[in-house]
mmCIF file of C-alpha atoms in Angstrom:
data_model
loop_
_atom_site.group_PDB
_atom_site.id
_atom_site.type_symbol
_atom_site.label_atom_id
_atom_site.label_comp_id
_atom_site.label_asym_id
_atom_site.label_seq_id
_atom_site.Cartn_x
_atom_site.Cartn_y
_atom_site.Cartn_z
ATOM 1 C CA MET A 1 -10.307 -0.045 -14.031
ATOM 2 C CA HIS A 2 -13.395 1.053 -16.066
ATOM 3 C CA LEU A 3 -13.910 3.988 -13.573
ATOM 4 C CA ALA A 4 -10.570 5.438 -14.631
ATOM 5 C CA ALA A 5 -11.508 5.173 -18.381
ATOM 6 C CA GLU A 6 -14.847 6.705 -17.622
ATOM 7 C CA LEU A 7 -13.832 9.518 -15.567
ATOM 8 C CA ALA A 8 -10.390 10.606 -17.283
ATOM 9 C CA PRO A 9 -12.135 12.620 -19.878
ATOM 10 C CA ARG A 10 -13.559 14.788 -17.107
ATOM 11 C CA GLY A 11 -10.052 15.328 -15.728
ATOM 12 C CA ILE A 12 -10.504 12.871 -12.758
ATOM 13 C CA ARG A 13 -7.731 10.414 -12.282
ATOM 14 C CA VAL A 14 -8.538 7.094 -10.679
ATOM 15 C CA ASN A 15 -5.795 4.946 -9.321
ATOM 16 C CA ILE A 16 -5.651 2.247 -6.602
ATOM 17 C CA LEU A 17 -3.188 2.415 -3.519
ATOM 18 C CA VAL A 18 -2.692 -0.983 -2.005
ATOM 19 C CA PRO A 19 -0.652 -0.912 1.324
ATOM 20 C CA GLY A 20 0.807 -4.070 2.581
ATOM 21 C CA ALA A 21 1.450 -4.749 6.105
ATOM 22 C CA VAL A 22 1.698 -1.354 7.943
ATOM 23 C CA GLU A 23 3.615 -0.678 11.156
ATOM 24 C CA THR A 24 0.881 0.397 13.647
ATOM 25 C CA ASP A 25 -0.305 -0.665 17.011
ATOM 26 C CA VAL A 26 -3.248 -2.567 15.557
ATOM 27 C CA TRP A 27 -0.806 -5.558 15.440
ATOM 28 C CA LYS A 28 -1.150 -5.832 19.206
ATOM 29 C CA ALA A 29 -4.892 -6.554 18.841
ATOM 30 C CA ILE A 30 -4.254 -9.722 16.766
ATOM 31 C CA PRO A 31 -4.020 -13.086 18.610
ATOM 32 C CA ASP A 32 -0.271 -14.393 18.362
ATOM 33 C CA HIS A 33 0.612 -10.929 17.018
ATOM 34 C CA GLU A 34 4.385 -11.539 17.601
ATOM 35 C CA GLU A 35 4.386 -14.452 15.579
ATOM 36 C CA ARG A 36 2.234 -12.951 12.765
ATOM 37 C CA LEU A 37 4.390 -9.826 12.891
ATOM 38 C CA ALA A 38 7.501 -11.598 12.419
ATOM 39 C CA THR A 39 6.124 -13.697 9.485
ATOM 40 C CA ALA A 40 4.880 -10.418 7.780
ATOM 41 C CA ILE A 41 8.439 -8.820 8.183
ATOM 42 C CA SER A 42 10.097 -11.962 6.968
ATOM 43 C CA ARG A 43 8.125 -11.807 3.669
ATOM 44 C CA THR A 44 9.508 -8.413 2.751
ATOM 45 C CA PRO A 45 12.915 -7.884 0.933
ATOM 46 C CA THR A 46 13.320 -4.810 3.099
ATOM 47 C CA GLY A 47 13.034 -6.821 6.315
ATOM 48 C CA ARG A 48 10.417 -4.447 7.785
ATOM 49 C CA LEU A 49 6.915 -3.296 7.508
ATOM 50 C CA VAL A 50 5.960 -0.025 5.726
ATOM 51 C CA THR A 51 5.219 2.909 7.795
ATOM 52 C CA PRO A 52 1.840 5.005 7.727
ATOM 53 C CA GLU A 53 3.973 7.850 6.444
ATOM 54 C CA GLU A 54 5.200 5.832 3.483
ATOM 55 C CA VAL A 55 1.632 4.991 2.474
ATOM 56 C CA ALA A 56 0.608 8.685 3.030
ATOM 57 C CA SER A 57 3.486 9.836 0.787
ATOM 58 C CA ALA A 58 2.333 7.462 -1.925
ATOM 59 C CA ALA A 59 -1.204 8.749 -1.620
ATOM 60 C CA GLN A 60 0.075 12.364 -1.741
ATOM 61 C CA PHE A 61 2.106 11.680 -4.801
ATOM 62 C CA LEU A 62 -0.878 10.110 -6.590
ATOM 63 C CA CYS A 63 -2.872 13.282 -5.922
ATOM 64 C CA SER A 64 -0.116 15.597 -7.083
ATOM 65 C CA GLU A 65 0.567 17.034 -10.518
ATOM 66 C CA ALA A 66 3.676 15.067 -10.599
ATOM 67 C CA ALA A 67 1.344 12.012 -11.190
ATOM 68 C CA ALA A 68 -0.875 13.624 -13.681
ATOM 69 C CA GLY A 69 -0.042 11.105 -16.357
ATOM 70 C CA ILE A 70 -0.838 8.197 -13.953
ATOM 71 C CA VAL A 71 -4.415 6.905 -14.675
ATOM 72 C CA GLY A 72 -5.824 3.527 -13.947
ATOM 73 C CA HIS A 73 -2.865 2.078 -12.141
ATOM 74 C CA THR A 74 -2.359 0.182 -8.965
ATOM 75 C CA LEU A 75 0.370 1.241 -6.667
ATOM 76 C CA VAL A 76 1.377 -1.412 -4.067
ATOM 77 C CA VAL A 77 3.212 -0.052 -1.147
ATOM 78 C CA ASP A 78 4.353 -3.169 0.695
ATOM 79 C CA GLY A 79 8.115 -3.206 1.090
ATOM 80 C CA GLY A 80 8.422 -5.598 -1.799
ATOM 81 C CA ALA A 81 6.241 -8.473 -0.328
ATOM 82 C CA ALA A 82 4.248 -8.806 -3.514
ATOM 83 C CA ILE A 83 7.516 -9.520 -5.591
ATOM 84 C CA MET A 84 8.097 -12.406 -3.162
ATOM 85 C CA GLY A 85 4.719 -14.020 -4.122
ATOM 86 C CA TYR A 86 2.824 -13.085 -0.940
#
């Protein structure tokens, strides 16, 4: 995150937000969407997809003063899929 190091002295925080599979209607546009959706859900410890609101809340947090000390990090919002090796 070279950009974070470059911009931090100017008071600009740079972080990355990585959403996993998000529960939206876009799944319906994917061929075999029922099977792919079931696979995505089975890969999360929570047993569900993340919601758009959860992703938005994470983004809002990163933009807030509560996250003022967070610089150069990647926040994964995926219901735990990453810890399962997916």
